[in-house]
Amino acid sequence: MKKYLLPHEGTYYKANLHCHSNVSDARFTPSELKEVYMSMGYSIIAFTDHDILIPHPELTDENFLALNGYEIEVEEEGFEDRTQQKDCHLCLIALEPDNLKQVCWHREKYLFCNAVNYKDQVQFDESEPDYVRHYTPECINDIIRRAREGGFFVTYNHPEWSGEGYEQYMKYDGMNAMEIFNTSSVYGGYEDYCPHVYDAMLRGGKRIYCIAADDNHNSIRRGTRDSGGGWIMIKADRLEYRTITKALEEGNFYASTGPEIHDLWIENGELHVTTSDAEQIRFNYGTRRVKRFWAENGESINHASMELDSHGIYVRVTVEDHRGRCANSNAYFLDTLMSM
């Protein structure tokens, strides 16, 4: 009997979950971003401007969905040289379309660039005191907790750009997902295609998803070069706000910079995947070795299967095409899969 890990029924919708507009520090308006991304086959953008949640429901139509969100930064203090400074950036995406109340709000601090002009539009709990950020695991975990309790999907962003290592990010608890790829950071010279970070988190006990996202700012220098580099493909019945965010919560998506994962299922104790044309398909079990299936003689492979390894911790699939671009599935933990 087949057990699909990615839903077999439904439609794949292409989404960017980390996007900046001229509401904060980027170049394009939200409507211009809709046009740019729809021209590249996207159906979804989460507008995550820095420190400020401004909804754009006027952009949503039968072919496009605008998700509400914002990015919050917690920065290490006392460094004149920012290359030595550590940062923790989180995107908070509202799970409900009418959830517009910003958590961890400060009435005077943290807004910069154009965000200051939207300050009066922010909704927040006026009975709460101003939230002061400190670069400590306790503060960052408190932000994550408040965000989750406040109805947000939380992603941990660009760990290499942030300068954070294992000793920092392993102290953070409760995020839904981490960025395995960040277009803007990679384009800027950072090693933010970081499956090694995802594996370290998984082996350390964090059961989280992975996403690829652009973090686009579309400056005059960059234009659209930091758009369309990384995305997730969300499998859902329809392009409707809560249907899409429920698919996020359930992990019904994969991350990609190019290749496609068509189906992923378990049958008779084996894991199967079908894909677009690939040079190799890898199964990672959270142990020292990775099982690789290679195309031969310059051709392509589109399917691979392997018996589930009871000695592993989890399994996740990487699909690499002939240009070196990768698609990454979420991790599925063996203690759950072996009972299916």
CSV table of N, CA and C in Angstrom, one decimal, residues 285-287 308-314 334 338:
chain,number,residue,atom,x,y,z
A,285,TYR,N,20.1,9.9,5.5
A,285,TYR,CA,19.4,9.2,6.6
A,285,TYR,C,19.9,9.8,7.9
A,286,GLY,N,20.7,10.9,7.9
A,286,GLY,CA,21.1,11.5,9.1
A,286,GLY,C,22.3,10.7,9.7
A,287,THR,N,22.9,9.9,8.9
A,287,THR,CA,24.1,9.1,9.4
A,287,THR,C,25.3,9.6,8.5
A,308,LEU,N,13.9,1.6,3.5
A,308,LEU,CA,14.1,2.4,4.6
A,308,LEU,C,15.2,1.8,5.6
A,309,ASP,N,16.1,2.6,6.1
A,309,ASP,CA,17.2,2.2,6.9
A,309,ASP,C,16.8,2.4,8.4
A,310,SER,N,16.5,1.3,9.1
A,310,SER,CA,16.1,1.4,10.5
A,310,SER,C,17.2,2.0,11.4
A,311,HIS,N,18.4,2.0,10.9
A,311,HIS,CA,19.5,2.6,11.7
A,311,HIS,C,19.6,4.1,11.5
A,312,GLY,N,18.8,4.6,10.6
A,312,GLY,CA,18.9,6.1,10.4
A,312,GLY,C,18.1,6.8,11.4
A,313,ILE,N,18.2,8.2,11.3
A,313,ILE,CA,17.4,9.0,12.2
A,313,ILE,C,16.2,9.6,11.4
A,314,TYR,N,16.4,10.0,10.2
A,314,TYR,CA,15.4,10.6,9.4
A,314,TYR,C,15.8,10.3,7.9
A,334,LEU,N,12.4,8.6,10.9
A,334,LEU,CA,12.3,7.1,10.8
A,334,LEU,C,11.4,6.5,11.8
A,338,MET,N,8.7,4.1,10.0
A,338,MET,CA,8.8,2.7,10.1
A,338,MET,C,7.5,2.1,10.6
